[in-house]
Amino acid sequence: MADETRAAICLALLEGRAWSAGELARITGVAPSTASGHLARLLEAGICVTERQGRHSFVRIADTGTARLVDLLASHAIPDRDAAHAVPVVDPPDPLAGARTCYDHFAGRFGMAVTDAMAERGLLRTEGMFELTDAGREWCARAGVDLAYRGRRPIASSCLDWTERRRHLGGVAGARLCALALRLGWVAREEGGGRALRVTAAGERAFGELLGLTPDLWH
């Protein structure tokens, strides 16, 4: 993360998809040989792994634990005001820009709408490291978001959004809220699977009641 190009590659990989070296070279604005050199160091460090599809080779983040570590480093290394200059600009196909999952939590315009609404209502502190307030924990309990967790993952963490260039809610709270919404049918996977989400009519009502969200925030 100390090198600007290597950091940009890591942030692109955080989206969860696998990239070719050529694609990463284009979005970071460097020569393919330069991108390959950075990828070699990331592979050697165990941050990335390779996947082959026929004759083509792709790289992705090694696992969710590594992704969370990169998320945490990025949240400290790249302040919100500078994020637009630090992250490669990639125009994702709709509906990925509207609503999607980033590993196990909400991302895209919908993910940012949830994060912003929680911050505006005093449920989430977003300066520095993300942290649920006491009111936020009470809100989670009322909404049915189970925060019980015995692992080392933080209850709330920030994740730099690939398309919005801002930090959205991750951690246990983000993952459990996403899981709850999927289970109750507030959001649904778009046809064909993948990360794209559709906020259902039930979800529009639920998030409207819980956080005052309106569909124009993610459409």
PDB file of C-alpha atoms in Angstrom:
ATOM      1  CA  MET A   1       0.000   0.000   0.000  1.00  0.00           C
ATOM      2  CA  ALA A   2       3.040   2.300   0.263  1.00  0.00           C
ATOM      3  CA  ASP A   3       3.248   2.599  -3.536  1.00  0.00           C
ATOM      4  CA  GLU A   4       0.482   4.618  -5.223  1.00  0.00           C
ATOM      5  CA  THR A   5       0.050   2.246  -8.172  1.00  0.00           C
ATOM      6  CA  ARG A   6       0.119  -0.838  -5.972  1.00  0.00           C
ATOM      7  CA  ALA A   7      -2.457   0.760  -3.665  1.00  0.00           C
ATOM      8  CA  ALA A   8      -4.697   1.530  -6.653  1.00  0.00           C
ATOM      9  CA  ILE A   9      -4.446  -2.097  -7.785  1.00  0.00           C
ATOM     10  CA  CYS A  10      -5.415  -3.307  -4.302  1.00  0.00           C
ATOM     11  CA  LEU A  11      -8.400  -0.968  -4.184  1.00  0.00           C
ATOM     12  CA  ALA A  12      -9.624  -2.202  -7.565  1.00  0.00           C
ATOM     13  CA  LEU A  13      -9.285  -5.806  -6.385  1.00  0.00           C
ATOM     14  CA  LEU A  14     -11.356  -5.015  -3.285  1.00  0.00           C
ATOM     15  CA  GLU A  15     -14.457  -5.055  -5.452  1.00  0.00           C
ATOM     16  CA  GLY A  16     -14.268  -8.829  -5.306  1.00  0.00           C
ATOM     17  CA  ARG A  17     -13.893  -9.636  -9.000  1.00  0.00           C
ATOM     18  CA  ALA A  18     -10.826 -11.065 -10.700  1.00  0.00           C
ATOM     19  CA  TRP A  19      -8.837  -8.840 -13.076  1.00  0.00           C
ATOM     20  CA  SER A  20      -6.279  -9.459 -15.778  1.00  0.00           C
ATOM     21  CA  ALA A  21      -2.940  -7.660 -15.606  1.00  0.00           C
ATOM     22  CA  GLY A  22      -3.884  -5.744 -18.751  1.00  0.00           C
ATOM     23  CA  GLU A  23      -7.128  -4.471 -17.220  1.00  0.00           C
ATOM     24  CA  LEU A  24      -5.325  -3.337 -14.078  1.00  0.00           C
ATOM     25  CA  ALA A  25      -2.698  -1.596 -16.186  1.00  0.00           C
ATOM     26  CA  ARG A  26      -5.399   0.352 -18.041  1.00  0.00           C
ATOM     27  CA  ILE A  27      -7.317   1.504 -14.965  1.00  0.00           C
ATOM     28  CA  THR A  28      -4.161   2.535 -13.106  1.00  0.00           C
ATOM     29  CA  GLY A  29      -2.643   4.242 -16.144  1.00  0.00           C
ATOM     30  CA  VAL A  30       0.657   2.357 -16.162  1.00  0.00           C
ATOM     31  CA  ALA A  31       2.425   0.124 -18.653  1.00  0.00           C
ATOM     32  CA  PRO A  32       1.479  -3.583 -18.593  1.00  0.00           C
ATOM     33  CA  SER A  33       5.017  -4.466 -17.518  1.00  0.00           C
ATOM     34  CA  THR A  34       4.732  -2.076 -14.560  1.00  0.00           C
ATOM     35  CA  ALA A  35       1.387  -3.547 -13.499  1.00  0.00           C
ATOM     36  CA  SER A  36       2.820  -7.062 -13.805  1.00  0.00           C
ATOM     37  CA  GLY A  37       5.732  -6.077 -11.580  1.00  0.00           C
ATOM     38  CA  HIS A  38       3.409  -4.792  -8.873  1.00  0.00           C
ATOM     39  CA  LEU A  39       1.216  -7.877  -9.155  1.00  0.00           C
ATOM     40  CA  ALA A  40       4.258 -10.106  -8.728  1.00  0.00           C
ATOM     41  CA  ARG A  41       5.021  -8.400  -5.410  1.00  0.00           C
ATOM     42  CA  LEU A  42       1.397  -8.683  -4.264  1.00  0.00           C
ATOM     43  CA  LEU A  43       1.328 -12.368  -5.206  1.00  0.00           C
ATOM     44  CA  GLU A  44       4.603 -12.976  -3.389  1.00  0.00           C
ATOM     45  CA  ALA A  45       3.181 -11.289  -0.280  1.00  0.00           C
ATOM     46  CA  GLY A  46       0.080 -13.489  -0.412  1.00  0.00           C
ATOM     47  CA  ILE A  47      -2.275 -10.531  -0.868  1.00  0.00           C
ATOM     48  CA  CYS A  48      -3.433 -11.799  -4.261  1.00  0.00           C
ATOM     49  CA  VAL A  49      -3.851 -15.194  -5.883  1.00  0.00           C
ATOM     50  CA  THR A  50      -4.100 -16.173  -9.532  1.00  0.00           C
ATOM     51  CA  GLU A  51      -6.961 -17.898 -11.306  1.00  0.00           C
ATOM     52  CA  ARG A  52      -6.818 -19.350 -14.790  1.00  0.00           C
ATOM     53  CA  GLN A  53      -9.638 -19.508 -17.293  1.00  0.00           C
ATOM     54  CA  GLY A  54      -8.456 -21.299 -20.387  1.00  0.00           C
ATOM     55  CA  ARG A  55      -5.368 -19.479 -21.643  1.00  0.00           C
ATOM     56  CA  HIS A  56      -6.104 -16.374 -19.593  1.00  0.00           C
ATOM     57  CA  SER A  57      -4.784 -15.590 -16.124  1.00  0.00           C
ATOM     58  CA  PHE A  58      -6.542 -13.359 -13.602  1.00  0.00           C
ATOM     59  CA  VAL A  59      -5.750 -12.117 -10.106  1.00  0.00           C
ATOM     60  CA  ARG A  60      -7.998 -11.509  -7.133  1.00  0.00           C
ATOM     61  CA  ILE A  61      -7.700 -10.746  -3.423  1.00  0.00           C
ATOM     62  CA  ALA A  62      -6.576 -13.901  -1.627  1.00  0.00           C
ATOM     63  CA  ASP A  63      -9.498 -14.132   0.812  1.00  0.00           C
ATOM     64  CA  THR A  64     -11.971 -12.070   2.809  1.00  0.00           C
ATOM     65  CA  GLY A  65      -9.552 -11.702   5.723  1.00  0.00           C
ATOM     66  CA  THR A  66      -6.974 -10.134   3.420  1.00  0.00           C
ATOM     67  CA  ALA A  67      -9.664  -7.929   1.878  1.00  0.00           C
ATOM     68  CA  ARG A  68     -10.653  -6.631   5.312  1.00  0.00           C
ATOM     69  CA  LEU A  69      -7.018  -5.853   6.096  1.00  0.00           C
ATOM     70  CA  VAL A  70      -6.662  -3.909   2.839  1.00  0.00           C
ATOM     71  CA  ASP A  71      -9.975  -2.145   3.610  1.00  0.00           C
ATOM     72  CA  LEU A  72      -8.633  -1.086   6.998  1.00  0.00           C
ATOM     73  CA  LEU A  73      -5.317   0.141   5.594  1.00  0.00           C
ATOM     74  CA  ALA A  74      -7.108   2.056   2.845  1.00  0.00           C
ATOM     75  CA  SER A  75      -9.477   3.734   5.307  1.00  0.00           C
ATOM     76  CA  HIS A  76      -6.453   5.168   7.152  1.00  0.00           C
ATOM     77  CA  ALA A  77      -4.273   5.865   4.136  1.00  0.00           C
ATOM     78  CA  ILE A  78      -6.894   7.540   1.916  1.00  0.00           C
ATOM     79  CA  PRO A  79      -9.111  10.235   3.483  1.00  0.00           C
ATOM     80  CA  ASP A  80     -12.549  10.750   1.949  1.00  0.00           C
ATOM     81  CA  ARG A  81     -11.632  14.119   0.453  1.00  0.00           C
ATOM     82  CA  ASP A  82      -8.760  12.583  -1.507  1.00  0.00           C
ATOM     83  CA  ALA A  83     -10.394   9.290  -2.440  1.00  0.00           C
ATOM     84  CA  ALA A  84     -11.529  10.421  -5.882  1.00  0.00           C
ATOM     85  CA  HIS A  85      -7.907  11.079  -6.831  1.00  0.00           C
ATOM     86  CA  ALA A  86      -6.517   7.936  -5.240  1.00  0.00           C
ATOM     87  CA  VAL A  87      -8.847   5.320  -6.732  1.00  0.00           C
ATOM     88  CA  PRO A  88      -8.869   4.491 -10.439  1.00  0.00           C
ATOM     89  CA  VAL A  89     -12.002   5.721 -12.170  1.00  0.00           C
ATOM     90  CA  VAL A  90     -13.914   2.751 -13.544  1.00  0.00           C
ATOM     91  CA  ASP A  91     -17.394   3.046 -14.991  1.00  0.00           C
ATOM     92  CA  PRO A  92     -19.161  -0.147 -13.904  1.00  0.00           C
ATOM     93  CA  PRO A  93     -22.133  -1.471 -15.822  1.00  0.00           C
ATOM     94  CA  ASP A  94     -25.514  -0.817 -14.266  1.00  0.00           C
ATOM     95  CA  PRO A  95     -26.926  -2.122 -12.010  1.00  0.00           C
ATOM     96  CA  LEU A  96     -23.592  -2.574 -10.197  1.00  0.00           C
ATOM     97  CA  ALA A  97     -23.302   1.159  -9.601  1.00  0.00           C
ATOM     98  CA  GLY A  98     -26.772   1.288  -8.050  1.00  0.00           C
ATOM     99  CA  ALA A  99     -26.839  -1.575  -5.567  1.00  0.00           C
ATOM    100  CA  ARG A 100     -24.492  -4.514  -5.132  1.00  0.00           C
ATOM    101  CA  THR A 101     -22.647  -6.514  -2.524  1.00  0.00           C
ATOM    102  CA  CYS A 102     -19.004  -5.926  -1.674  1.00  0.00           C
ATOM    103  CA  TYR A 103     -18.131  -9.362  -0.297  1.00  0.00           C
ATOM    104  CA  ASP A 104     -20.908  -9.592   2.316  1.00  0.00           C
ATOM    105  CA  HIS A 105     -22.177  -6.019   2.741  1.00  0.00           C
ATOM    106  CA  PHE A 106     -23.923  -3.313   0.717  1.00  0.00           C
ATOM    107  CA  ALA A 107     -22.033  -1.180  -1.796  1.00  0.00           C
ATOM    108  CA  GLY A 108     -22.732   1.252  -4.611  1.00  0.00           C
ATOM    109  CA  ARG A 109     -25.179   4.131  -4.311  1.00  0.00           C
ATOM    110  CA  PHE A 110     -27.458   2.037  -2.112  1.00  0.00           C
ATOM    111  CA  GLY A 111     -24.631   1.124   0.261  1.00  0.00           C
ATOM    112  CA  MET A 112     -23.656   4.779   0.537  1.00  0.00           C
ATOM    113  CA  ALA A 113     -27.286   5.800   1.127  1.00  0.00           C
ATOM    114  CA  VAL A 114     -27.498   3.371   4.053  1.00  0.00           C
ATOM    115  CA  THR A 115     -24.182   4.585   5.476  1.00  0.00           C
ATOM    116  CA  ASP A 116     -25.048   8.273   5.102  1.00  0.00           C
ATOM    117  CA  ALA A 117     -28.482   7.823   6.667  1.00  0.00           C
ATOM    118  CA  MET A 118     -27.027   5.991   9.658  1.00  0.00           C
ATOM    119  CA  ALA A 119     -24.432   8.725  10.144  1.00  0.00           C
ATOM    120  CA  GLU A 120     -27.008  11.521   9.823  1.00  0.00           C
ATOM    121  CA  ARG A 121     -29.197   9.865  12.467  1.00  0.00           C
ATOM    122  CA  GLY A 122     -26.348   9.491  14.920  1.00  0.00           C
ATOM    123  CA  LEU A 123     -26.247   5.710  14.575  1.00  0.00           C
ATOM    124  CA  LEU A 124     -22.755   5.525  13.097  1.00  0.00           C
ATOM    125  CA  ARG A 125     -19.587   7.544  13.662  1.00  0.00           C
ATOM    126  CA  THR A 126     -17.690   7.900  10.391  1.00  0.00           C
ATOM    127  CA  GLU A 127     -14.783  10.166  11.320  1.00  0.00           C
ATOM    128  CA  GLY A 128     -11.665   8.037  11.444  1.00  0.00           C
ATOM    129  CA  MET A 129     -12.545   4.413  12.123  1.00  0.00           C
ATOM    130  CA  PHE A 130     -16.236   3.577  11.760  1.00  0.00           C
ATOM    131  CA  GLU A 131     -18.026   2.869  15.033  1.00  0.00           C
ATOM    132  CA  LEU A 132     -21.642   2.193  15.961  1.00  0.00           C
ATOM    133  CA  THR A 133     -22.969   4.545  18.607  1.00  0.00           C
ATOM    134  CA  ASP A 134     -25.122   3.324  21.501  1.00  0.00           C
ATOM    135  CA  ALA A 135     -28.112   4.543  19.506  1.00  0.00           C
ATOM    136  CA  GLY A 136     -26.806   2.557  16.540  1.00  0.00           C
ATOM    137  CA  ARG A 137     -26.643  -0.650  18.563  1.00  0.00           C
ATOM    138  CA  GLU A 138     -30.188  -0.047  19.793  1.00  0.00           C
ATOM    139  CA  TRP A 139     -31.304   0.585  16.214  1.00  0.00           C
ATOM    140  CA  CYS A 140     -29.737  -2.708  15.109  1.00  0.00           C
ATOM    141  CA  ALA A 141     -31.564  -4.560  17.879  1.00  0.00           C
ATOM    142  CA  ARG A 142     -34.907  -3.029  16.860  1.00  0.00           C
ATOM    143  CA  ALA A 143     -34.279  -3.749  13.182  1.00  0.00           C
ATOM    144  CA  GLY A 144     -33.332  -7.373  13.861  1.00  0.00           C
ATOM    145  CA  VAL A 145     -29.638  -7.009  13.007  1.00  0.00           C
ATOM    146  CA  ASP A 146     -27.832  -9.522  15.226  1.00  0.00           C
ATOM    147  CA  LEU A 147     -24.451  -8.141  16.313  1.00  0.00           C
ATOM    148  CA  ALA A 148     -23.407 -11.167  18.395  1.00  0.00           C
ATOM    149  CA  TYR A 149     -19.965 -12.237  17.182  1.00  0.00           C
ATOM    150  CA  ARG A 150     -17.005 -13.966  18.829  1.00  0.00           C
ATOM    151  CA  GLY A 151     -14.388 -13.461  16.146  1.00  0.00           C
ATOM    152  CA  ARG A 152     -11.910 -10.644  15.609  1.00  0.00           C
ATOM    153  CA  ARG A 153     -13.874  -8.838  12.927  1.00  0.00           C
ATOM    154  CA  PRO A 154     -14.925  -5.349  14.088  1.00  0.00           C
ATOM    155  CA  ILE A 155     -18.609  -4.653  14.648  1.00  0.00           C
ATOM    156  CA  ALA A 156     -18.354  -1.710  12.254  1.00  0.00           C
ATOM    157  CA  SER A 157     -15.624  -1.009   9.729  1.00  0.00           C
ATOM    158  CA  SER A 158     -15.215   1.160   6.668  1.00  0.00           C
ATOM    159  CA  CYS A 159     -14.717  -0.088   3.135  1.00  0.00           C
ATOM    160  CA  LEU A 160     -13.729   2.235   0.308  1.00  0.00           C
ATOM    161  CA  ASP A 161     -16.437   2.014  -2.347  1.00  0.00           C
ATOM    162  CA  TRP A 162     -15.007   1.344  -5.789  1.00  0.00           C
ATOM    163  CA  THR A 163     -17.652   3.319  -7.687  1.00  0.00           C
ATOM    164  CA  GLU A 164     -18.636   6.017  -5.194  1.00  0.00           C
ATOM    165  CA  ARG A 165     -15.052   6.795  -4.050  1.00  0.00           C
ATOM    166  CA  ARG A 166     -16.287   7.056  -0.466  1.00  0.00           C
ATOM    167  CA  ARG A 167     -16.370   4.725   2.512  1.00  0.00           C
ATOM    168  CA  HIS A 168     -19.396   2.547   3.156  1.00  0.00           C
ATOM    169  CA  LEU A 169     -20.316   0.387   6.150  1.00  0.00           C
ATOM    170  CA  GLY A 170     -18.704  -3.030   6.459  1.00  0.00           C
ATOM    171  CA  GLY A 171     -17.854  -5.202   9.443  1.00  0.00           C
ATOM    172  CA  VAL A 172     -20.283  -7.384  11.363  1.00  0.00           C
ATOM    173  CA  ALA A 173     -23.022  -4.735  11.288  1.00  0.00           C
ATOM    174  CA  GLY A 174     -22.768  -4.267   7.526  1.00  0.00           C
ATOM    175  CA  ALA A 175     -22.701  -8.008   6.862  1.00  0.00           C
ATOM    176  CA  ARG A 176     -25.599  -8.827   9.187  1.00  0.00           C
ATOM    177  CA  LEU A 177     -27.749  -5.991   7.800  1.00  0.00           C
ATOM    178  CA  CYS A 178     -27.157  -7.266   4.267  1.00  0.00           C
ATOM    179  CA  ALA A 179     -27.916 -10.860   5.293  1.00  0.00           C
ATOM    180  CA  LEU A 180     -31.124  -9.743   7.020  1.00  0.00           C
ATOM    181  CA  ALA A 181     -32.248  -7.791   3.955  1.00  0.00           C
ATOM    182  CA  LEU A 182     -31.630 -10.788   1.688  1.00  0.00           C
ATOM    183  CA  ARG A 183     -33.424 -13.157   4.056  1.00  0.00           C
ATOM    184  CA  LEU A 184     -36.489 -10.921   4.402  1.00  0.00           C
ATOM    185  CA  GLY A 185     -36.663 -10.161   0.694  1.00  0.00           C
ATOM    186  CA  TRP A 186     -35.830  -6.463   1.053  1.00  0.00           C
ATOM    187  CA  VAL A 187     -33.166  -6.944  -1.597  1.00  0.00           C
ATOM    188  CA  ALA A 188     -32.761  -9.688  -4.179  1.00  0.00           C
ATOM    189  CA  ARG A 189     -29.982 -10.846  -6.460  1.00  0.00           C
ATOM    190  CA  GLU A 190     -30.388  -9.784 -10.061  1.00  0.00           C
ATOM    191  CA  GLU A 191     -30.944 -12.554 -12.599  1.00  0.00           C
ATOM    192  CA  GLY A 192     -27.790 -14.500 -13.291  1.00  0.00           C
ATOM    193  CA  GLY A 193     -26.499 -14.165  -9.735  1.00  0.00           C
ATOM    194  CA  GLY A 194     -23.360 -12.174  -9.097  1.00  0.00           C
ATOM    195  CA  ARG A 195     -23.118  -9.098  -6.917  1.00  0.00           C
ATOM    196  CA  ALA A 196     -25.821  -6.896  -8.432  1.00  0.00           C
ATOM    197  CA  LEU A 197     -28.819  -6.328  -6.161  1.00  0.00           C
ATOM    198  CA  ARG A 198     -32.354  -5.106  -6.675  1.00  0.00           C
ATOM    199  CA  VAL A 199     -34.135  -3.306  -3.841  1.00  0.00           C
ATOM    200  CA  THR A 200     -37.643  -4.758  -3.793  1.00  0.00           C
ATOM    201  CA  ALA A 201     -40.884  -2.927  -3.035  1.00  0.00           C
ATOM    202  CA  ALA A 202     -40.762  -4.456   0.447  1.00  0.00           C
ATOM    203  CA  GLY A 203     -37.201  -3.192   0.802  1.00  0.00           C
ATOM    204  CA  GLU A 204     -38.140   0.316  -0.260  1.00  0.00           C
ATOM    205  CA  ARG A 205     -40.806   0.354   2.457  1.00  0.00           C
ATOM    206  CA  ALA A 206     -38.510  -1.181   5.081  1.00  0.00           C
ATOM    207  CA  PHE A 207     -35.533   1.090   4.461  1.00  0.00           C
ATOM    208  CA  GLY A 208     -37.872   4.049   4.177  1.00  0.00           C
ATOM    209  CA  GLU A 209     -39.257   3.295   7.639  1.00  0.00           C
ATOM    210  CA  LEU A 210     -35.898   2.384   9.188  1.00  0.00           C
ATOM    211  CA  LEU A 211     -33.664   5.073   7.670  1.00  0.00           C
ATOM    212  CA  GLY A 212     -35.855   7.418   5.660  1.00  0.00           C
ATOM    213  CA  LEU A 213     -34.378   6.228   2.355  1.00  0.00           C
ATOM    214  CA  THR A 214     -36.080   6.926  -0.965  1.00  0.00           C
ATOM    215  CA  PRO A 215     -35.421   5.054  -4.251  1.00  0.00           C
ATOM    216  CA  ASP A 216     -33.994   8.130  -5.977  1.00  0.00           C
ATOM    217  CA  LEU A 217     -30.907   7.765  -3.768  1.00  0.00           C
ATOM    218  CA  TRP A 218     -29.738   4.662  -5.634  1.00  0.00           C
ATOM    219  CA  HIS A 219     -31.506   4.770  -9.002  1.00  0.00           C
TER     220      HIS A 219
END
